[in-house]
Coordinates of C-alpha atoms and ligand atoms in Angstrom, one line a residue:
M21 CA 16.2 14.8 1.2
I22 CA 16.7 12.3 -1.6
K23 CA 20.0 13.7 -2.8
E24 CA 21.3 14.1 0.8
T25 CA 20.3 10.4 1.7
I26 CA 22.0 9.1 -1.4
A27 CA 25.2 11.0 -0.5
K28 CA 25.0 9.4 3.0
L29 CA 24.5 6.0 1.5
E30 CA 27.5 6.5 -0.8
K31 CA 29.7 7.6 2.1
G32 CA 28.5 4.7 4.3
E33 CA 27.0 6.9 6.9
I34 CA 23.8 5.0 6.7
S35 CA 22.8 1.7 4.9
A36 CA 19.7 1.0 2.8
R37 CA 18.9 -1.6 5.4
E38 CA 18.9 0.9 8.1
L39 CA 16.9 3.3 6.0
V40 CA 14.2 0.8 5.1
S41 CA 13.9 -0.7 8.6
G42 CA 13.4 2.9 9.9
Y43 CA 10.5 3.4 7.7
L44 CA 9.1 0.0 8.4
D45 CA 9.2 0.7 12.2
T46 CA 7.4 4.1 11.7
I47 CA 4.8 2.3 9.5
K48 CA 4.3 -0.3 12.3
K49 CA 3.8 2.5 14.9
K50 CA 1.5 5.0 12.9
D51 CA -0.2 3.0 10.2
P52 CA -2.7 1.0 12.4
S53 CA -4.6 4.3 13.1
L54 CA -3.7 6.2 9.8
N55 CA -4.5 3.4 7.5
A56 CA -2.3 4.7 4.6
Y57 CA -1.1 1.4 3.5
R58 CA -3.2 -1.4 2.0
E59 CA -0.3 -3.7 2.0
V60 CA 3.4 -3.5 3.3
F61 CA 5.5 -5.7 1.1
D62 CA 7.7 -8.4 2.7
D63 CA 10.6 -8.1 0.4
A64 CA 11.7 -4.5 0.9
M65 CA 14.6 -5.5 3.3
E66 CA 15.8 -8.0 0.8
E67 CA 15.9 -5.2 -1.9
A68 CA 17.8 -3.0 0.6
E69 CA 20.4 -5.7 1.2
K70 CA 21.1 -5.9 -2.6
I71 CA 21.6 -2.2 -2.8
D72 CA 24.0 -2.3 0.2
L73 CA 26.0 -5.0 -1.6
K74 CA 26.2 -2.8 -4.6
I75 CA 27.3 0.2 -2.7
K76 CA 30.0 -1.9 -0.9
H77 CA 31.2 -2.9 -4.3
G78 CA 31.7 0.7 -5.1
D79 CA 29.0 1.0 -7.7
T80 CA 28.1 4.6 -8.3
P81 CA 24.6 5.3 -6.9
R82 CA 21.7 5.7 -9.3
P83 CA 19.5 8.8 -8.9
L84 CA 17.0 6.9 -6.5
E85 CA 19.4 4.4 -5.0
G86 CA 17.8 2.9 -2.0
I87 CA 14.9 5.4 -1.7
P88 CA 11.9 3.8 -0.1
F89 CA 8.7 4.5 -1.9
A90 CA 5.0 4.0 -1.3
I91 CA 2.9 3.3 -4.4
K92 CA -0.8 4.0 -5.0
D93 CA -2.8 0.8 -5.2
N94 CA -3.8 1.5 -8.9
I95 CA -0.2 1.3 -10.3
L96 CA 1.0 -2.2 -11.2
I97 CA 4.0 -3.8 -9.6
K98 CA 4.7 -7.3 -11.1
G99 CA 3.9 -10.1 -8.7
K100 CA 2.2 -7.7 -6.2
M101 CA -1.6 -7.4 -5.7
A102 CA -3.2 -4.2 -7.2
G103 CA -6.7 -3.4 -6.5
A104 CA -7.6 0.3 -7.0
A105 CA -9.0 0.0 -3.5
S106 CA -11.9 -1.9 -5.0
K107 CA -13.7 -5.1 -4.0
I108 CA -13.9 -6.0 -7.8
L109 CA -10.2 -6.5 -8.0
E110 CA -9.8 -8.4 -4.8
G111 CA -7.0 -11.0 -5.2
Y112 CA -5.8 -9.6 -8.5
T113 CA -2.0 -9.8 -8.9
A114 CA -0.2 -7.7 -11.4
S115 CA 1.5 -9.7 -14.3
Y116 CA 3.7 -6.9 -15.4
D117 CA 5.5 -3.6 -14.1
A118 CA 3.9 -0.2 -14.8
A119 CA 6.2 1.8 -17.0
C120 CA 7.0 4.2 -14.3
I121 CA 7.7 1.3 -11.7
K122 CA 10.1 -0.1 -14.2
K123 CA 11.9 3.3 -14.4
L124 CA 11.9 3.7 -10.6
R125 CA 13.4 0.1 -10.3
E126 CA 16.1 1.1 -12.8
A127 CA 16.8 4.2 -10.8
G128 CA 17.4 2.2 -7.6
A129 CA 14.1 2.7 -5.7
I130 CA 12.7 0.4 -3.1
F131 CA 9.0 -0.3 -2.8
L132 CA 7.6 -0.4 0.8
G133 CA 4.0 -1.1 -0.1
R134 CA 0.9 0.0 -1.8
T135 CA -1.4 2.7 -0.5
N136 CA -5.0 3.3 0.1
M137 CA -7.1 5.5 -2.2
D138 CA -10.6 6.2 -3.2
E139 CA -12.1 3.4 -5.2
F140 CA -10.7 3.6 -8.8
A141 CA -9.4 7.1 -7.9
M142 CA -12.9 8.6 -7.7
G143 CA -13.0 11.0 -4.8
S144 CA -11.4 13.8 -2.8
S145 CA -11.1 12.3 0.7
T146 CA -9.9 8.6 0.5
E147 CA -13.3 7.8 2.1
N148 CA -14.5 5.9 -1.0
S149 CA -12.0 3.0 -0.3
A150 CA -13.6 -0.4 0.1
Y151 CA -11.1 -0.9 2.8
G152 CA -11.7 2.0 5.2
A153 CA -10.8 5.6 5.2
T154 CA -7.3 7.0 5.6
K155 CA -6.7 9.7 8.3
N156 CA -4.9 12.9 8.1
P157 CA -1.8 12.8 10.2
H158 CA -2.2 16.5 11.2
D159 CA -5.6 15.8 12.8
E160 CA -6.9 12.2 12.7
S161 CA -10.5 13.3 12.8
R162 CA -10.0 14.9 9.3
V163 CA -9.6 13.5 5.7
P164 CA -6.2 13.5 4.1
G165 CA -7.8 14.6 0.7
G166 CA -7.9 12.1 -2.2
S167 CA -7.8 10.1 -4.2
S168 CA -4.1 9.5 -3.5
G169 CA -4.8 10.0 0.2
G170 CA -2.7 7.0 1.4
S171 CA 0.4 8.1 -0.7
A172 CA 0.2 11.7 0.7
V173 CA -0.2 10.4 4.2
A174 CA 2.7 7.9 3.9
V175 CA 5.0 10.8 2.9
A176 CA 3.7 13.3 5.4
A177 CA 3.9 10.8 8.3
D178 CA 7.4 9.6 7.4
M179 CA 6.2 6.3 6.4
A180 CA 8.0 6.6 3.0
M181 CA 10.4 9.0 1.6
A182 CA 8.4 9.6 -1.6
A183 CA 5.4 8.2 -3.2
L184 CA 3.5 7.9 -6.5
G185 CA 0.0 8.9 -7.0
S186 CA -2.3 9.5 -10.0
D187 CA -4.2 12.7 -10.8
T188 CA -7.3 12.8 -13.0
G189 CA -8.8 15.9 -11.6
G190 CA -6.6 16.8 -8.6
S191 CA -5.8 13.6 -7.0
I192 CA -2.1 14.2 -6.4
R193 CA -2.4 17.9 -5.7
Q194 CA -5.3 18.1 -3.3
P195 CA -4.1 15.4 -0.9
A196 CA -0.7 16.9 -1.1
A197 CA -2.2 20.1 -0.1
F198 CA -4.2 18.6 2.8
C199 CA -1.2 16.7 4.1
G200 CA 1.5 19.5 3.9
V201 CA 3.5 17.9 1.2
V202 CA 4.5 18.6 -2.4
G203 CA 2.4 16.9 -5.3
L204 CA 3.1 17.3 -9.0
K205 CA 0.7 16.4 -11.8
P206 CA 3.0 16.3 -15.0
T207 CA 1.9 17.5 -18.3
Y208 CA -0.4 15.0 -20.1
G209 CA 1.9 12.6 -21.9
A210 CA 5.0 13.5 -20.0
V211 CA 4.7 10.2 -18.0
S212 CA 3.6 6.8 -19.4
R213 CA 0.2 5.6 -18.2
S214 CA 1.1 2.0 -19.1
G215 CA 0.3 -0.1 -16.0
L216 CA -2.0 2.6 -14.4
I217 CA -5.5 1.2 -13.7
A218 CA -7.4 3.7 -16.0
M219 CA -9.9 6.1 -14.6
A220 CA -10.5 8.7 -17.4
S221 CA -7.6 8.0 -19.9
S222 CA -7.6 11.6 -21.4
L223 CA -7.0 13.1 -18.0
D224 CA -5.0 10.6 -16.0
Q225 CA -1.4 11.3 -15.1
I226 CA 0.9 9.6 -12.7
G227 CA 3.2 11.8 -10.7
P228 CA 5.3 12.2 -7.4
I229 CA 4.3 13.1 -3.9
A230 CA 7.3 14.2 -1.9
K231 CA 8.5 16.2 1.1
T232 CA 10.3 18.8 -1.0
V233 CA 10.1 20.3 -4.4
A234 CA 13.7 19.1 -5.2
D235 CA 12.6 15.5 -4.3
A236 CA 9.5 15.8 -6.5
E237 CA 11.9 17.0 -9.3
V238 CA 14.2 14.0 -9.0
V239 CA 11.3 11.5 -9.0
F240 CA 9.7 13.3 -12.0
E241 CA 13.0 13.1 -13.9
A242 CA 13.2 9.4 -13.3
I243 CA 9.7 8.5 -14.4
K244 CA 9.2 10.8 -17.4
G245 CA 9.6 10.0 -21.1
S246 CA 8.0 8.2 -24.0
D247 CA 7.0 4.6 -23.9
L248 CA 5.8 2.3 -26.6
R249 CA 3.0 0.9 -24.5
D250 CA 1.3 4.3 -24.1
A251 CA 0.9 6.1 -27.6
T252 CA 0.0 9.4 -25.8
S253 CA 3.3 9.5 -24.0
V254 CA 6.1 11.6 -25.6
Q255 CA 9.8 12.3 -25.1
N256 CA 9.6 15.4 -23.1
P257 CA 11.0 18.5 -25.1
K258 CA 13.7 20.4 -23.4
S259 CA 12.5 23.6 -21.8
K260 CA 13.6 26.6 -23.7
S261 CA 12.2 29.3 -21.5
Q262 CA 14.0 31.7 -19.2
V263 CA 13.8 31.7 -15.5
P264 CA 10.2 32.4 -14.7
K265 CA 9.7 36.0 -13.6
V266 CA 6.1 36.9 -14.1
I267 CA 3.3 35.1 -12.0
G268 CA -0.3 35.3 -13.2
I269 CA -3.2 35.4 -10.7
P270 CA -6.3 34.5 -12.3
K271 CA -9.3 36.5 -11.0
E272 CA -11.7 33.7 -11.6
Y273 CA -10.0 31.6 -9.0
F274 CA -10.5 34.1 -6.2
L275 CA -14.3 34.1 -5.9
K276 CA -15.0 34.4 -2.1
E277 CA -18.1 32.2 -2.4
G278 CA -17.5 28.7 -1.2
M279 CA -13.9 29.5 -0.3
D280 CA -12.4 29.3 3.3
A281 CA -11.5 32.8 4.2
E282 CA -8.3 31.6 5.9
V283 CA -7.2 29.7 2.8
L284 CA -7.7 32.8 0.9
K285 CA -5.5 34.8 3.3
K286 CA -2.7 32.4 3.1
V287 CA -2.9 32.5 -0.7
E288 CA -2.7 36.3 -0.6
E289 CA 0.3 35.9 1.7
A290 CA 2.0 33.6 -0.8
I291 CA 1.4 36.1 -3.5
E292 CA 3.0 38.9 -1.3
F293 CA 5.9 36.6 -0.4
L294 CA 6.8 35.9 -4.1
K295 CA 6.5 39.7 -4.8
E296 CA 9.0 40.4 -2.2
K297 CA 11.3 37.8 -3.7
G298 CA 11.3 39.8 -6.9
F299 CA 8.6 38.2 -8.9
E300 CA 6.2 40.4 -11.1
I301 CA 2.6 39.7 -10.3
K302 CA 0.0 40.2 -13.0
E303 CA -3.7 39.7 -12.9
V304 CA -4.9 37.3 -15.7
S305 CA -8.2 36.0 -16.7
L306 CA -9.3 32.4 -17.5
P307 CA -13.0 33.1 -18.2
Y308 CA -14.0 29.5 -19.1
T309 CA -12.9 28.3 -15.8
Q310 CA -16.4 28.6 -14.4
Y311 CA -17.4 25.7 -16.7
A312 CA -14.4 23.5 -16.0
L313 CA -16.1 21.5 -13.1
A314 CA -19.2 20.9 -15.2
A315 CA -17.2 19.8 -18.2
Y316 CA -15.0 17.6 -16.1
Y317 CA -18.0 15.8 -14.6
I318 CA -19.2 14.9 -18.0
V319 CA -15.9 14.0 -19.8
M320 CA -14.6 12.0 -16.7
P321 CA -17.6 9.7 -16.1
A322 CA -17.9 9.1 -19.8
E323 CA -14.4 7.7 -20.0
V324 CA -15.0 6.1 -16.6
S325 CA -18.0 4.1 -17.9
A326 CA -15.9 2.9 -20.9
N327 CA -12.8 2.0 -18.9
L328 CA -14.8 0.2 -16.2
A329 CA -16.6 -1.9 -18.7
R330 CA -13.8 -4.5 -18.6
F331 CA -14.5 -5.4 -14.9
D332 CA -17.2 -8.0 -15.4
G333 CA -16.0 -10.9 -13.4
M334 CA -14.5 -12.7 -16.6
R335 CA -11.0 -11.4 -16.6
Y336 CA -10.1 -10.1 -13.2
G337 CA -11.1 -10.6 -9.5
P338 CA -14.1 -12.4 -8.1
R339 CA -17.0 -13.6 -10.1
A340 CA -20.6 -13.7 -8.7
E341 CA -22.9 -16.8 -9.3
E342 CA -25.9 -16.3 -11.5
K343 CA -28.2 -18.2 -13.8
N344 CA -27.1 -16.7 -17.0
L345 CA -24.2 -14.6 -18.5
F346 CA -25.8 -11.3 -18.3
G347 CA -26.8 -12.2 -14.6
V348 CA -23.1 -12.9 -13.7
Y349 CA -22.0 -9.6 -15.2
A350 CA -24.7 -7.6 -13.4
K351 CA -24.2 -9.3 -10.0
T352 CA -20.5 -9.1 -10.2
R353 CA -20.5 -5.4 -10.9
E354 CA -23.3 -4.7 -8.3
K355 CA -21.2 -6.5 -5.6
G356 CA -17.8 -5.4 -6.7
F357 CA -18.3 -1.6 -7.2
G358 CA -19.0 0.9 -4.5
P359 CA -21.7 3.5 -4.7
E360 CA -19.5 6.4 -6.0
V361 CA -18.1 4.3 -8.9
R362 CA -21.7 3.1 -9.8
R363 CA -22.9 6.7 -9.8
R364 CA -20.2 7.6 -12.2
I365 CA -20.7 4.6 -14.5
V366 CA -24.4 5.4 -14.7
L367 CA -23.7 9.1 -15.4
G368 CA -21.2 8.3 -18.0
T369 CA -23.3 5.9 -19.7
Y370 CA -26.0 8.4 -19.8
V371 CA -24.0 11.2 -21.3
L372 CA -22.8 9.0 -23.9
S373 CA -26.0 7.5 -25.0
A374 CA -27.3 8.2 -28.5
G375 CA -29.9 10.9 -27.8
Y376 CA -27.7 12.8 -25.3
Y377 CA -24.2 12.4 -26.8
D378 CA -24.2 15.8 -28.6
A379 CA -26.0 17.7 -25.8
Y380 CA -23.6 16.7 -23.1
Y381 CA -20.5 14.9 -24.1
G382 CA -19.9 16.8 -27.3
R383 CA -20.6 20.2 -25.7
A384 CA -18.3 19.2 -22.8
Q385 CA -15.4 18.6 -25.3
K386 CA -16.0 21.9 -26.9
V387 CA -15.8 23.7 -23.4
R388 CA -12.6 21.6 -22.8
Y389 CA -11.1 23.1 -26.0
L390 CA -11.9 26.7 -24.8
I391 CA -10.3 26.0 -21.3
R392 CA -7.2 25.0 -23.1
K393 CA -7.3 28.1 -25.2
D394 CA -7.7 30.2 -22.0
F395 CA -4.3 28.9 -20.8
E396 CA -2.7 29.3 -24.1
N397 CA -3.7 32.9 -24.2
E398 CA -2.5 33.8 -20.8
F399 CA 0.8 31.9 -21.0
K400 CA 1.7 34.5 -23.6
N401 CA 1.6 37.1 -20.8
V402 CA 3.0 35.2 -17.7
D403 CA 5.3 32.4 -17.0
V404 CA 3.5 30.7 -14.2
I405 CA -0.1 30.9 -12.8
L406 CA -0.7 30.7 -9.2
T407 CA -4.0 29.6 -7.4
P408 CA -5.1 27.9 -4.2
T409 CA -4.9 24.1 -4.6
A410 CA -8.2 23.5 -2.8
P411 CA -11.0 25.8 -1.6
T412 CA -11.1 24.4 1.9
L413 CA -8.8 23.0 4.7
P414 CA -9.0 19.2 5.4
F415 CA -12.6 18.6 6.4
K416 CA -14.0 16.2 8.9
I417 CA -14.3 12.5 8.1
G418 CA -17.9 12.0 7.1
E419 CA -18.6 15.7 6.7
K420 CA -19.1 15.5 2.9
T421 CA -19.9 11.9 2.2
K422 CA -23.7 12.5 2.1
D423 CA -23.4 15.3 -0.3
P424 CA -21.5 14.4 -3.5
L425 CA -21.8 17.8 -4.9
S426 CA -20.0 19.5 -2.1
M427 CA -17.3 16.8 -2.5
Y428 CA -17.1 17.6 -6.2
L429 CA -16.6 21.3 -5.5
E430 CA -13.2 20.3 -3.8
D431 CA -11.9 19.9 -7.4
I432 CA -12.7 23.3 -8.7
F433 CA -9.2 24.6 -8.8
T434 CA -7.6 21.5 -9.8
V435 CA -9.6 20.1 -12.8
P436 CA -8.8 22.8 -15.4
A437 CA -5.2 21.7 -15.5
N438 CA -6.3 18.2 -16.4
L439 CA -8.7 19.3 -19.0
A440 CA -6.1 21.5 -20.6
G441 CA -3.2 19.0 -20.1
V442 CA -0.9 21.5 -18.6
P443 CA 1.5 20.6 -15.6
A444 CA 0.5 21.7 -12.0
M445 CA 2.0 21.3 -8.7
S446 CA 0.9 21.9 -5.0
V447 CA 3.5 23.3 -2.7
P448 CA 2.8 23.6 1.1
F449 CA 2.7 27.1 2.3
G450 CA 2.3 27.2 6.1
E451 CA -0.9 26.4 8.1
A452 CA -4.2 28.0 8.9
R453 CA -6.2 26.8 12.0
G454 CA -3.4 24.5 12.5
L455 CA -3.9 22.6 9.2
P456 CA -1.7 22.7 6.1
V457 CA -2.4 25.0 3.1
G458 CA -1.3 24.3 -0.4
I459 CA -0.6 26.7 -3.3
Q460 CA -1.1 25.5 -6.7
L461 CA 1.4 26.5 -9.5
I462 CA 0.5 25.9 -13.2
A463 CA 2.9 26.1 -16.1
P464 CA 2.5 25.7 -19.9
W465 CA 2.9 22.2 -21.5
F466 CA 6.3 20.5 -20.7
E467 CA 7.4 23.5 -18.5
E468 CA 7.5 21.5 -15.3
R469 CA 10.9 23.1 -14.7
R470 CA 9.2 26.4 -14.0
L471 CA 7.1 24.9 -11.3
F472 CA 10.2 23.6 -9.6
E473 CA 11.9 26.9 -9.7
V474 CA 9.1 28.9 -8.3
G475 CA 8.2 26.1 -6.0
K476 CA 11.6 26.1 -4.5
V477 CA 11.2 29.7 -3.5
L478 CA 7.7 29.2 -2.2
E479 CA 8.5 26.3 0.0
N480 CA 11.3 28.2 1.8
V481 CA 8.8 30.5 3.5
L482 CA 9.5 29.1 7.0
Ligands
LIG14 N1 -11.6 14.3 -6.9 C1 -11.6 14.2 -8.3 C2 -12.7 13.2 -8.6 O1 -13.4 12.7 -7.7 C3 -10.4 13.9 -8.8 C4 -10.0 12.4 -8.9 C5 -8.7 12.1 -9.5 O2 -7.9 13.0 -9.7 N2 -8.4 10.9 -9.6 O3 -12.9 12.7 -9.8

């Protein structure tokens, strides 16, 4: 879609103005009930006009010339508000562009608005937003997944051509799966995190949500690369590998327990389909996967508790009135953070406390190493690993809010990639009971190219 659209812009078959106004009309029509956007920017048309002028001048279009984007509310755009869907950041305006925003701008992208999400990216349904839940466009009584639910819905419902999300334990891939679009979590370090409101810094990555694998690829190419403001970002090494041929199926990801039988059936169909297309299918084993969720729910809250300590009413957002300084901190945080964020801060503070550090945090880090080793071992035997993206279909709004553990189980197939740092992508593969199903592809570090190659085969099933 992106490449074709730019070709049309270049030939003058469509203008950037027409493109943007088309999306703005759709937003006006659909967003009052879907609630994907927290804010629609008022300068998108102006940006489109500038681009039309450039094209009239005969400038060669850049890789994302005139492409309208939706941006998750935890990625900073200079001069725009950014709130991570939290009350504690109400009224906060970003003073600089995130590295990926700067790159998108340089590539010619237009920003339509910022999208709803679970508060500070904590959740799997976008119900944890302080500004109301986002709905799934395939069935409005259901969740769109999370935490990048707004971005996934914006793309799925044609309210943006592409979007950015962030993924700490599945927040790009799971909503992409629930909404029937493509979502990529790049290799840790492939994309700069500068300007991303941090959740858990050793797990967070920014990535694209798009309609097609080719679109996700163009966006990834535009945003990747090293950046001085994020010491963990690197210049992406060139992929040296051959065309992927062997696909690994980890037996640990196919436990029937807790898994929707219809989703399982679709995943088996996807495996069959790839076999017919000439791929070799091999069973693999990632034995430490069974501990991934437990390790994630220790490492992640530990980092959350540290990262969110900065929100105390002094630097950003509203400040509560109290008698003394400690009171101001406590009141501001009590009022500003929602229940899920507070739960994780408490949990994280606990696992990092002196008496428990070794028993919890230290051990979780050891497990994390073993999970990484699991991938390292199996990537000697296979090129790509295939799994379900999520164990269930999009569930009903309110169905899991009272039971955080069942919500956490949504992440069972996505967190290992974050713990290991490997790239993973969700590709839509038809429907079950009228709802989209996503297939997850996982590749070795910096081998996103393999995901695109297999993903392009998989998405052409229909
Ligand atoms: N759903 C997961 C969680 O609640 C993942 C969040 C994310 O990737 N940001 O932690």
